[in-house]
PDB file of C-alpha atoms and ligand atoms in Angstrom:
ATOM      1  CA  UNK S 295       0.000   0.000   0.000  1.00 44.00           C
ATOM      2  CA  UNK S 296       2.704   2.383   0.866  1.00 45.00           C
ATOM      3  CA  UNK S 297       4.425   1.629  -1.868  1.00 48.00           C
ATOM      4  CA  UNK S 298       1.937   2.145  -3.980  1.00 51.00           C
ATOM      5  CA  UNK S 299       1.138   5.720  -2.396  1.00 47.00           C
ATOM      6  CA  UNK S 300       5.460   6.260  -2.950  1.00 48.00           C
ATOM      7  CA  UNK S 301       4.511   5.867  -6.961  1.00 48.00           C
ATOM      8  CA  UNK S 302       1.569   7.245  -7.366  1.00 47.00           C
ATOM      9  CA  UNK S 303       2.599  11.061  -5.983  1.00 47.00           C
ATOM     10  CA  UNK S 304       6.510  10.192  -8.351  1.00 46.00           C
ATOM     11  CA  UNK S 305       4.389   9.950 -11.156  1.00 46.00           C
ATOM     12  CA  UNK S 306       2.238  13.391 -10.134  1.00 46.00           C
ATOM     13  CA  UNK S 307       5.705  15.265  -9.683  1.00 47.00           C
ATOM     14  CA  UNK S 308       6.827  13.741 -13.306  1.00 47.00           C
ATOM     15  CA  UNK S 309       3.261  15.275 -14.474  1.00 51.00           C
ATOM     16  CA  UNK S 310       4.113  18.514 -12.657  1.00 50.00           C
ATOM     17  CA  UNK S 311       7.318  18.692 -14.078  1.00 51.00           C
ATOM     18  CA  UNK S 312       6.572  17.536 -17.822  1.00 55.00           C
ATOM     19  CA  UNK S 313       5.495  21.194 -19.019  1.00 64.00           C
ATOM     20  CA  UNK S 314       5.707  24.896 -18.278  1.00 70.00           C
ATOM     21  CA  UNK S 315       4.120  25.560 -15.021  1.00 74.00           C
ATOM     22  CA  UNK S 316       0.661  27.006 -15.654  1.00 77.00           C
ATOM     23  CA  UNK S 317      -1.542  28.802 -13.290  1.00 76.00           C
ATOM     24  CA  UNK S 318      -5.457  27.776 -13.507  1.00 79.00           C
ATOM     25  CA  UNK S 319      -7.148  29.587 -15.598  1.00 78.00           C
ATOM     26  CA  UNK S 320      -9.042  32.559 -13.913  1.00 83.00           C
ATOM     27  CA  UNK S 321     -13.049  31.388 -13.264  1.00 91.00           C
ATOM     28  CA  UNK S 322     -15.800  33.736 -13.067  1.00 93.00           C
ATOM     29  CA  UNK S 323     -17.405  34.480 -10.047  1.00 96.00           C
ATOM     30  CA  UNK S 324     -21.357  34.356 -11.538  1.00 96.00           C
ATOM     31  CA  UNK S 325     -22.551  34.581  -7.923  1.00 97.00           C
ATOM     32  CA  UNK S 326     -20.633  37.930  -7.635  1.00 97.00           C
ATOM     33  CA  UNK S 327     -21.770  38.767 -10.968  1.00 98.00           C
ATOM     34  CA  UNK S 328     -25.622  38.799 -10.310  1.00 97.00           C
ATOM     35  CA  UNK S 329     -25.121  40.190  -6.754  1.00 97.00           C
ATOM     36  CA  UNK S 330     -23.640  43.165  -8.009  1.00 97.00           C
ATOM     37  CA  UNK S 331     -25.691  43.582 -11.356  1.00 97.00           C
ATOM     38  CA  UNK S 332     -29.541  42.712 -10.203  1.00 96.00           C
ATOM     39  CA  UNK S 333     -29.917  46.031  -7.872  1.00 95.00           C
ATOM     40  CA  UNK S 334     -28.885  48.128 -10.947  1.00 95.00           C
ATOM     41  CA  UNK S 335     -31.506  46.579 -13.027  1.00 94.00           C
ATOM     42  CA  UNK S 336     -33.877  46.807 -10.794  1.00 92.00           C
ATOM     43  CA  UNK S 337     -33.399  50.305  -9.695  1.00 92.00           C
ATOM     44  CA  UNK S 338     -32.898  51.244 -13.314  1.00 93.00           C
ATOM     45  CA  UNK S 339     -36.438  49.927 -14.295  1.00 89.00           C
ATOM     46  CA  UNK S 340     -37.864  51.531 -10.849  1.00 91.00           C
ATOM     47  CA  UNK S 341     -36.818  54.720 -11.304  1.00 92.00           C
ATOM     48  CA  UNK S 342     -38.022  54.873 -15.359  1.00 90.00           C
ATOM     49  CA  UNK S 343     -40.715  53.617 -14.843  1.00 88.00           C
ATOM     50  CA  UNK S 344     -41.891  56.140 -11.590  1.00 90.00           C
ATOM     51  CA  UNK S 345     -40.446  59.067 -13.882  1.00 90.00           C
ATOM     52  CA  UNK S 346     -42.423  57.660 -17.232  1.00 89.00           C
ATOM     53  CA  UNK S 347     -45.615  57.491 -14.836  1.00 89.00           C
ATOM     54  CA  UNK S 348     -45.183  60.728 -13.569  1.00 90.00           C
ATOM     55  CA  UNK S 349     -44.714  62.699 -16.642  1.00 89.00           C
ATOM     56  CA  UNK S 350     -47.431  61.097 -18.587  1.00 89.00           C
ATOM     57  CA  UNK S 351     -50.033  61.975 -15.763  1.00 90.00           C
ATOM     58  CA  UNK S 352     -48.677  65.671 -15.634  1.00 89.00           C
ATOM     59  CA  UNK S 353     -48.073  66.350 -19.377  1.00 84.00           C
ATOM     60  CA  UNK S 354     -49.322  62.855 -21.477  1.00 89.00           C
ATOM     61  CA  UNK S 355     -47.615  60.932 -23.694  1.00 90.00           C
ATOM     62  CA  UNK S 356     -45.606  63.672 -25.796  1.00 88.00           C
ATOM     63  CA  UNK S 357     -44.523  64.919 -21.889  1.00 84.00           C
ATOM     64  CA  UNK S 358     -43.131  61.258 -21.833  1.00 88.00           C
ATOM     65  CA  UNK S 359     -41.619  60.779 -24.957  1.00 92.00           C
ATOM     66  CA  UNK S 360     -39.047  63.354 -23.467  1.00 84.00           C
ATOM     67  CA  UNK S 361     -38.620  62.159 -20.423  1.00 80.00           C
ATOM     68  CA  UNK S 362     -37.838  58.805 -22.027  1.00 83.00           C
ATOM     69  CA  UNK S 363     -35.374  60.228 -24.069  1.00 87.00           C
ATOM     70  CA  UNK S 364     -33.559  62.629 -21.479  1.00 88.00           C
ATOM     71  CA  UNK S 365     -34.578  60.803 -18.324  1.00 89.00           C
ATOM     72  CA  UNK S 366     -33.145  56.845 -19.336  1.00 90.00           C
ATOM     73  CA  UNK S 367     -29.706  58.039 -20.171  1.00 91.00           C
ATOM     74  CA  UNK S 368     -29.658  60.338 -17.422  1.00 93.00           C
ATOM     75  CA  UNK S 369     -30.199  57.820 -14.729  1.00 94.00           C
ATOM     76  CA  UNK S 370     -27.674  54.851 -17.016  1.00 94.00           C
ATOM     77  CA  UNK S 371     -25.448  57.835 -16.634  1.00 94.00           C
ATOM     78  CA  UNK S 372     -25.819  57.918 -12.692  1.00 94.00           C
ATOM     79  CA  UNK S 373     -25.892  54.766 -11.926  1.00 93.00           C
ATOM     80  CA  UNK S 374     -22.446  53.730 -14.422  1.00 94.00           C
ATOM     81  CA  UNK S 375     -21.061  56.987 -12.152  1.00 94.00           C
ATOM     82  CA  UNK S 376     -22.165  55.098  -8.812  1.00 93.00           C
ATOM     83  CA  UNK S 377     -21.135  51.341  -9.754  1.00 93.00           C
ATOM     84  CA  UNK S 378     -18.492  51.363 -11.707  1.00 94.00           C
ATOM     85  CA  UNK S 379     -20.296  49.642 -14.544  1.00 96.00           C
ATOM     86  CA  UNK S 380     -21.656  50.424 -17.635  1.00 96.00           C
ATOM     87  CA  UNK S 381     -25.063  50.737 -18.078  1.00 95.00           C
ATOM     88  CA  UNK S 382     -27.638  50.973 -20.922  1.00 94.00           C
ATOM     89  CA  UNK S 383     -30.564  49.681 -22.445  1.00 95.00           C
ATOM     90  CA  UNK S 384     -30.210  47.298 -25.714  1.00 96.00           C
ATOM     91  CA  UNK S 385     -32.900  45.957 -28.321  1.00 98.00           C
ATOM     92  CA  UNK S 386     -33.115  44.105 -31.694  1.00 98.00           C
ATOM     93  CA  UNK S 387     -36.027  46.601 -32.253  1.00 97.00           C
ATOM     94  CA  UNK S 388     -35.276  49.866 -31.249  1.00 96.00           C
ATOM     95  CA  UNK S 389     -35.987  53.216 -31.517  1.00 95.00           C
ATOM     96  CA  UNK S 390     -32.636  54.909 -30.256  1.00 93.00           C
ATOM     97  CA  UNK S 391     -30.522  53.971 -33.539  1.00 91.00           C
ATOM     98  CA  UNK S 392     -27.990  53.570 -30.689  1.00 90.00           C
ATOM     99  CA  UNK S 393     -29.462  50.866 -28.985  1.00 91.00           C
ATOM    100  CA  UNK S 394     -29.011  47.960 -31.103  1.00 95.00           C
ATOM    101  CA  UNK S 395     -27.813  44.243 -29.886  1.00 98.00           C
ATOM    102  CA  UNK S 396     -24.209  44.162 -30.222  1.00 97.00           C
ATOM    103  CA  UNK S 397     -22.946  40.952 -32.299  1.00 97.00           C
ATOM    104  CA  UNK S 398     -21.057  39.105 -29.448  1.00 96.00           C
ATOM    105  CA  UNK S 399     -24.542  39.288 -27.071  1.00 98.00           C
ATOM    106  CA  UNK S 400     -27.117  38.553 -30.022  1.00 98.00           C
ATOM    107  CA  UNK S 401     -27.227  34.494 -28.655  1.00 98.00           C
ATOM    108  CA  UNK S 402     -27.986  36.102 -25.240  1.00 98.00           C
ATOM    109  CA  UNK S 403     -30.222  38.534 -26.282  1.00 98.00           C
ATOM    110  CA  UNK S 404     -32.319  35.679 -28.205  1.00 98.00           C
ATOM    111  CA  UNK S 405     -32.509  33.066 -25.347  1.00 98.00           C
ATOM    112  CA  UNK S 406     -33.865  36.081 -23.518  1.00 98.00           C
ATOM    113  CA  UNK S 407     -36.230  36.537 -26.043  1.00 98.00           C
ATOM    114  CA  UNK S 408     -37.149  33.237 -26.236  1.00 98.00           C
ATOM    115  CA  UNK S 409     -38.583  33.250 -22.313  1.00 98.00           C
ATOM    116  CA  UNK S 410     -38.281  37.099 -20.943  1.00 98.00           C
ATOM    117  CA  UNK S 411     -39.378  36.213 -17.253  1.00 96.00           C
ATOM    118  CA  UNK S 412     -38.787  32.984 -15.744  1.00 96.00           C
ATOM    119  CA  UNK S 413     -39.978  32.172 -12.704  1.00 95.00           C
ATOM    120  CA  UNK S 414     -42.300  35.818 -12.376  1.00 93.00           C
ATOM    121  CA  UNK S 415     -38.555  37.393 -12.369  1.00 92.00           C
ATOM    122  CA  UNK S 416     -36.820  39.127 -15.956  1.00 94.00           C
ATOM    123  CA  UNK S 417     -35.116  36.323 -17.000  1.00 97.00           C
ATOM    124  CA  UNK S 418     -30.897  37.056 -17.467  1.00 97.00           C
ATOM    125  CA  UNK S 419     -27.782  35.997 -19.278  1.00 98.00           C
ATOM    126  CA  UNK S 420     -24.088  36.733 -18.318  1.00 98.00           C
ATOM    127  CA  UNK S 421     -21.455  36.686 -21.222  1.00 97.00           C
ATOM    128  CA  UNK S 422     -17.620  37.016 -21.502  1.00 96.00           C
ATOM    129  CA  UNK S 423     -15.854  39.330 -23.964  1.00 96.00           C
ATOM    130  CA  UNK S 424     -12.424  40.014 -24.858  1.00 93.00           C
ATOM    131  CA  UNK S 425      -9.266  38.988 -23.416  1.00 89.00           C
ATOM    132  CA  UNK S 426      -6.469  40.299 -20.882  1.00 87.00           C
ATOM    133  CA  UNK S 427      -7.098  43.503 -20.373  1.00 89.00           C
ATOM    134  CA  UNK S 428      -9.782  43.795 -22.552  1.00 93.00           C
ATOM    135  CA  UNK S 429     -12.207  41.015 -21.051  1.00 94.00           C
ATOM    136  CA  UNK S 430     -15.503  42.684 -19.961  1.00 97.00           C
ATOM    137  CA  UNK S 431     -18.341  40.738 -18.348  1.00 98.00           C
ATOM    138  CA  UNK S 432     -22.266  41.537 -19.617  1.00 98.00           C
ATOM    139  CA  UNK S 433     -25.389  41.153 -17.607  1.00 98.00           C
ATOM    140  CA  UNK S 434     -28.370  41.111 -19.460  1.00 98.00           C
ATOM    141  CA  UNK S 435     -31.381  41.666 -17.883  1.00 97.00           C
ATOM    142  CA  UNK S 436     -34.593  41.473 -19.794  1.00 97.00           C
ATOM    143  CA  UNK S 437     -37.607  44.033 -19.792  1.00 96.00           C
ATOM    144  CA  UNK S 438     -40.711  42.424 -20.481  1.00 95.00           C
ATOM    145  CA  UNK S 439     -43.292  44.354 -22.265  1.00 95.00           C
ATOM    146  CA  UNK S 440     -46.053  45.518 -20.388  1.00 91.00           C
ATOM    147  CA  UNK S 441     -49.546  46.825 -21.136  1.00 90.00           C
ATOM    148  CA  UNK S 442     -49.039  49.940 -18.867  1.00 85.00           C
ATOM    149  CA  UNK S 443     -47.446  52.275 -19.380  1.00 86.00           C
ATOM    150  CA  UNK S 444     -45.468  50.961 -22.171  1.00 91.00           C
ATOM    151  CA  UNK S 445     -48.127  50.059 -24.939  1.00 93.00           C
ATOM    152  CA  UNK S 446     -48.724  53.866 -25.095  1.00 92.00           C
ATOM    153  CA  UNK S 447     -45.620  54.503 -27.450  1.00 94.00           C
ATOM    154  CA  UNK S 448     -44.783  50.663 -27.995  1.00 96.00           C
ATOM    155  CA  UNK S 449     -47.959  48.547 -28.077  1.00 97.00           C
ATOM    156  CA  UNK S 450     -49.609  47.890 -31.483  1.00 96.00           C
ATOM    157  CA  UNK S 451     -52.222  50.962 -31.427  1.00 94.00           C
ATOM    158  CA  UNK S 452     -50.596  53.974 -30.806  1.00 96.00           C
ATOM    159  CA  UNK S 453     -52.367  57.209 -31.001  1.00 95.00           C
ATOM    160  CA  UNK S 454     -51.300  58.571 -34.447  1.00 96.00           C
ATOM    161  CA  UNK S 455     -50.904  62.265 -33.394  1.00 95.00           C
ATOM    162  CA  UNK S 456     -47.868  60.709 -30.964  1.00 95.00           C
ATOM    163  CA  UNK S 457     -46.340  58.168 -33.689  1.00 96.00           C
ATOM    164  CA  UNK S 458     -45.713  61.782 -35.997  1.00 96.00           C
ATOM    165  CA  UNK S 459     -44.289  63.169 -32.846  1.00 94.00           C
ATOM    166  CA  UNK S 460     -42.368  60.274 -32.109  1.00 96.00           C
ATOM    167  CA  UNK S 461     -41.057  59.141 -36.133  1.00 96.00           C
ATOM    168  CA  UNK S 462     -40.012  63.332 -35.709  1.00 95.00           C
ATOM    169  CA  UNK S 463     -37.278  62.213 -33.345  1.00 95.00           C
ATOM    170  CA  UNK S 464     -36.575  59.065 -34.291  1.00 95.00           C
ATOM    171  CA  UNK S 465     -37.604  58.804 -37.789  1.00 96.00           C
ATOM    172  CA  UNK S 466     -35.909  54.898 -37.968  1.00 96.00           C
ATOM    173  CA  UNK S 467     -38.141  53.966 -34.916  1.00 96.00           C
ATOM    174  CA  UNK S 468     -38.592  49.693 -34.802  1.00 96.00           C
ATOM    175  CA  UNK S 469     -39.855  50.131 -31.243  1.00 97.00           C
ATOM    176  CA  UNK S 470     -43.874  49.861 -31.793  1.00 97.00           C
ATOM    177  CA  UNK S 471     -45.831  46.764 -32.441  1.00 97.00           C
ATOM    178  CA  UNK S 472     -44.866  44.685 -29.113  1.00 98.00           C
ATOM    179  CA  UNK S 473     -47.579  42.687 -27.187  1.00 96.00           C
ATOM    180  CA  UNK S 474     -47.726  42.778 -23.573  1.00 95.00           C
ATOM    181  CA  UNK S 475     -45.147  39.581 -21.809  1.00 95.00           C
ATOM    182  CA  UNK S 476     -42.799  39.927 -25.444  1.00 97.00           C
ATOM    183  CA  UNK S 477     -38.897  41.131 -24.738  1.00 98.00           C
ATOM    184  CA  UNK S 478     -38.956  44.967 -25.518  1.00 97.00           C
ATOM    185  CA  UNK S 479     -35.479  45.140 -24.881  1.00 97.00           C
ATOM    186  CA  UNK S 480     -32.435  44.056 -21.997  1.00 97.00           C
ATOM    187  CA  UNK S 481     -30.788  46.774 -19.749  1.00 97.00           C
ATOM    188  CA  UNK S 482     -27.240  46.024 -20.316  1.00 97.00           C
ATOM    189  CA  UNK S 483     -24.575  45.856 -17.108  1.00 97.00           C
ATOM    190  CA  UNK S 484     -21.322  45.691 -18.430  1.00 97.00           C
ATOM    191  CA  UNK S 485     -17.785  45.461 -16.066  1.00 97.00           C
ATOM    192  CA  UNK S 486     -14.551  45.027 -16.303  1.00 96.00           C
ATOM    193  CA  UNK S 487     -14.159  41.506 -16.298  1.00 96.00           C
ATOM    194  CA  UNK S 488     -11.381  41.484 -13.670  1.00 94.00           C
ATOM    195  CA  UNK S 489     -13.280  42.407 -11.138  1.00 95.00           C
ATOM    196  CA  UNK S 490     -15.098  38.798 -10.945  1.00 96.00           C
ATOM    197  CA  UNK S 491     -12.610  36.181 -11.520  1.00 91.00           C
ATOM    198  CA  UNK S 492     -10.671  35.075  -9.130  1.00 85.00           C
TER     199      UNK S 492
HETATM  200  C1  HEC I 763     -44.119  58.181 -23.469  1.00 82.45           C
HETATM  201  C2  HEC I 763     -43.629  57.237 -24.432  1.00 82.45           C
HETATM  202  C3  HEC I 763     -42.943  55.996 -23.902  1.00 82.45           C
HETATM  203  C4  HEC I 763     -43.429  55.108 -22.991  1.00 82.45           C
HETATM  204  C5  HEC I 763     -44.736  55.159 -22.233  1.00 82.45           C
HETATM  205  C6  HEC I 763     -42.429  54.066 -22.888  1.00 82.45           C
HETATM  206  N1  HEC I 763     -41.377  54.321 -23.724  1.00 82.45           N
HETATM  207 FE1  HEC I 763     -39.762  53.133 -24.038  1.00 82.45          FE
HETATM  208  N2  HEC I 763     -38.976  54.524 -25.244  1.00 82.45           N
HETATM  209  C7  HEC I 763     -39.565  55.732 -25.575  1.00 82.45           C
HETATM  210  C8  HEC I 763     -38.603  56.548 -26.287  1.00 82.45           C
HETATM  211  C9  HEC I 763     -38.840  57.953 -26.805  1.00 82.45           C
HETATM  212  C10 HEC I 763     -37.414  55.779 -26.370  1.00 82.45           C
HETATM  213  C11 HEC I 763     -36.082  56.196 -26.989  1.00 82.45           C
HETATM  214  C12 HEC I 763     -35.229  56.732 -25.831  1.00 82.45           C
HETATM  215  C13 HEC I 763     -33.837  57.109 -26.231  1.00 82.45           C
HETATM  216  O1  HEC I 763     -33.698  58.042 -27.032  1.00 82.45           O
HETATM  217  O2  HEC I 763     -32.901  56.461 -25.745  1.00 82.45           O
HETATM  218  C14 HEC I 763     -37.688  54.517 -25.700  1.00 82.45           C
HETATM  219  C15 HEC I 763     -36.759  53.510 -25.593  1.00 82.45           C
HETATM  220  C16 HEC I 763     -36.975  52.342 -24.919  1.00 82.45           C
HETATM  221  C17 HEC I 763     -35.993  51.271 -24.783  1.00 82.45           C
HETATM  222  C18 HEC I 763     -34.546  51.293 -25.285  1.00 82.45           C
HETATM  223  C19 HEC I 763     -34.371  50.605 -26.565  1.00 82.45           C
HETATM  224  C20 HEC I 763     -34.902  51.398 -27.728  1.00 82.45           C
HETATM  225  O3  HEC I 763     -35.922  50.962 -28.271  1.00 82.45           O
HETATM  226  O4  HEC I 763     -34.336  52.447 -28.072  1.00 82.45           O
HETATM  227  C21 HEC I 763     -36.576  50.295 -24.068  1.00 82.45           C
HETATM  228  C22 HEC I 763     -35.960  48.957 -23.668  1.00 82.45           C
HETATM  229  C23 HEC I 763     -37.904  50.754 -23.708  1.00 82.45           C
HETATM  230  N3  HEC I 763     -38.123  52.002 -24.256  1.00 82.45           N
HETATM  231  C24 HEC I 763     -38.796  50.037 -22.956  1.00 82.45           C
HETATM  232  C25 HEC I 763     -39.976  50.563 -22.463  1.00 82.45           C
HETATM  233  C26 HEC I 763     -40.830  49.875 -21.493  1.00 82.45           C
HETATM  234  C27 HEC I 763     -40.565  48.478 -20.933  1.00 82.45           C
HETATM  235  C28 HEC I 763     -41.856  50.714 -21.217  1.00 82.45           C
HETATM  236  C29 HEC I 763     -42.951  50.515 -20.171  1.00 82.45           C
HETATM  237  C30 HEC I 763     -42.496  50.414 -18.801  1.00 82.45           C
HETATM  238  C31 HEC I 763     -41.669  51.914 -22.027  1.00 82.45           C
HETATM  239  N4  HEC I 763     -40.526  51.775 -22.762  1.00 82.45           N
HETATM  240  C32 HEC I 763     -42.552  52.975 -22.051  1.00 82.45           C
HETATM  241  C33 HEC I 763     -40.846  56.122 -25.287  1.00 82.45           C
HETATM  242  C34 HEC I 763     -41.660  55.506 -24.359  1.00 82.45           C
END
């Protein structure tokens, strides 16, 4: 038995020894991933959605079409200021020409389509880019259509007088037509990968 033990850890030295030492490749840390990522996307979507609310009751929908446009990058803005990350909204269909679905998170961005909530929660995807000093980490969380207040410049009947107003500001809008439960879109929480793999 001893023996035995004697050859068996020879041999693992010899292994060792065979190659170029190599340290184990980094892992990600999902866990730490989520943790830090799900309280951006849910205060992002909070704090839209209370501002989108409140502007439609004061001014109606035009008042919100503003707000939408001023008030989402505002608070990405903030909230990339207060975490460190990068944060902004993404969608096959959009209606900010600069929101489209980057190629390296379109396979995320359809299995999120495919099922946008699971389990009565926005379903999510976390994806690895680049290398070295380049690698980033993505969060994708999706955001579900919904009938209120959403359908008003997104659904499939939208008042006519605020489609002119909107295809004036965004005259390559694809953000209209959704039914309520489809993926509208994913906020996007993107870090340096480093952070997370240890
Ligand atoms: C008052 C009109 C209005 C309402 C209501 C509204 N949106 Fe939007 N939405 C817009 C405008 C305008 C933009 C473009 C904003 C910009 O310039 O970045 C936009 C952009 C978006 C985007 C970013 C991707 C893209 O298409 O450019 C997502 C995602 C989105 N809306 C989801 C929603 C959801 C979910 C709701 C319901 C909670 C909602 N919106 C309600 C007007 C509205």
């Amino acid at each position: 038995m001893i023996k035995h033990g004697w050859a068996a850890l020879a041999l693992a030295a010899l292994v060792g020894c065979a190659g170029e030492p190599q340290p184990p490749a980094p892992t990600l840390d999902e866990a730490a991933v989520i943790a830090a990522s799900v309280p951006i996307a849910q205060s992002f979507q909070a704090e839209l959605k209370a501002q989108l609310q409140a502007a439609i009751a004061a001014g109606g929908a035009k008042g919100g079409v503003s707000v939408c446009q001023q008030a989402a990058p505002a608070i990405a803005a903030a909230q990339s200021e207060a975490s460190g990350a990068e944060v902004s909204r993404i969608a096959a269909k959009h209606r900010n020409p600069a929101g489209g679905v980057p190629d390296d998170l379109a396979q995320a961005y359809a299995a999120l389509a495919a099922a946008p909530v699971v389990e009565g929660k926005p379903n999510r995807q976390i994806v690895q880019t680049g290398e070295g000093a380049d690698a980033r980490v993505h969060f994708l969380s999706a955001i579900p259509m919904q009938e209120q207040p959403c359908s008003v410049c997104h659904g499939t009947n939208i008042d006519p007088d605020l489609k002119a107003h909107i295809d004036q500001l965004y005259p390559a809008d694809l953000a209209t037509g959704f039914q309520p439960g489809e993926l509208r879109g994913a906020l996007l929480v993107s870090w340096d990968a480093a952070r997370f793999l240890k």
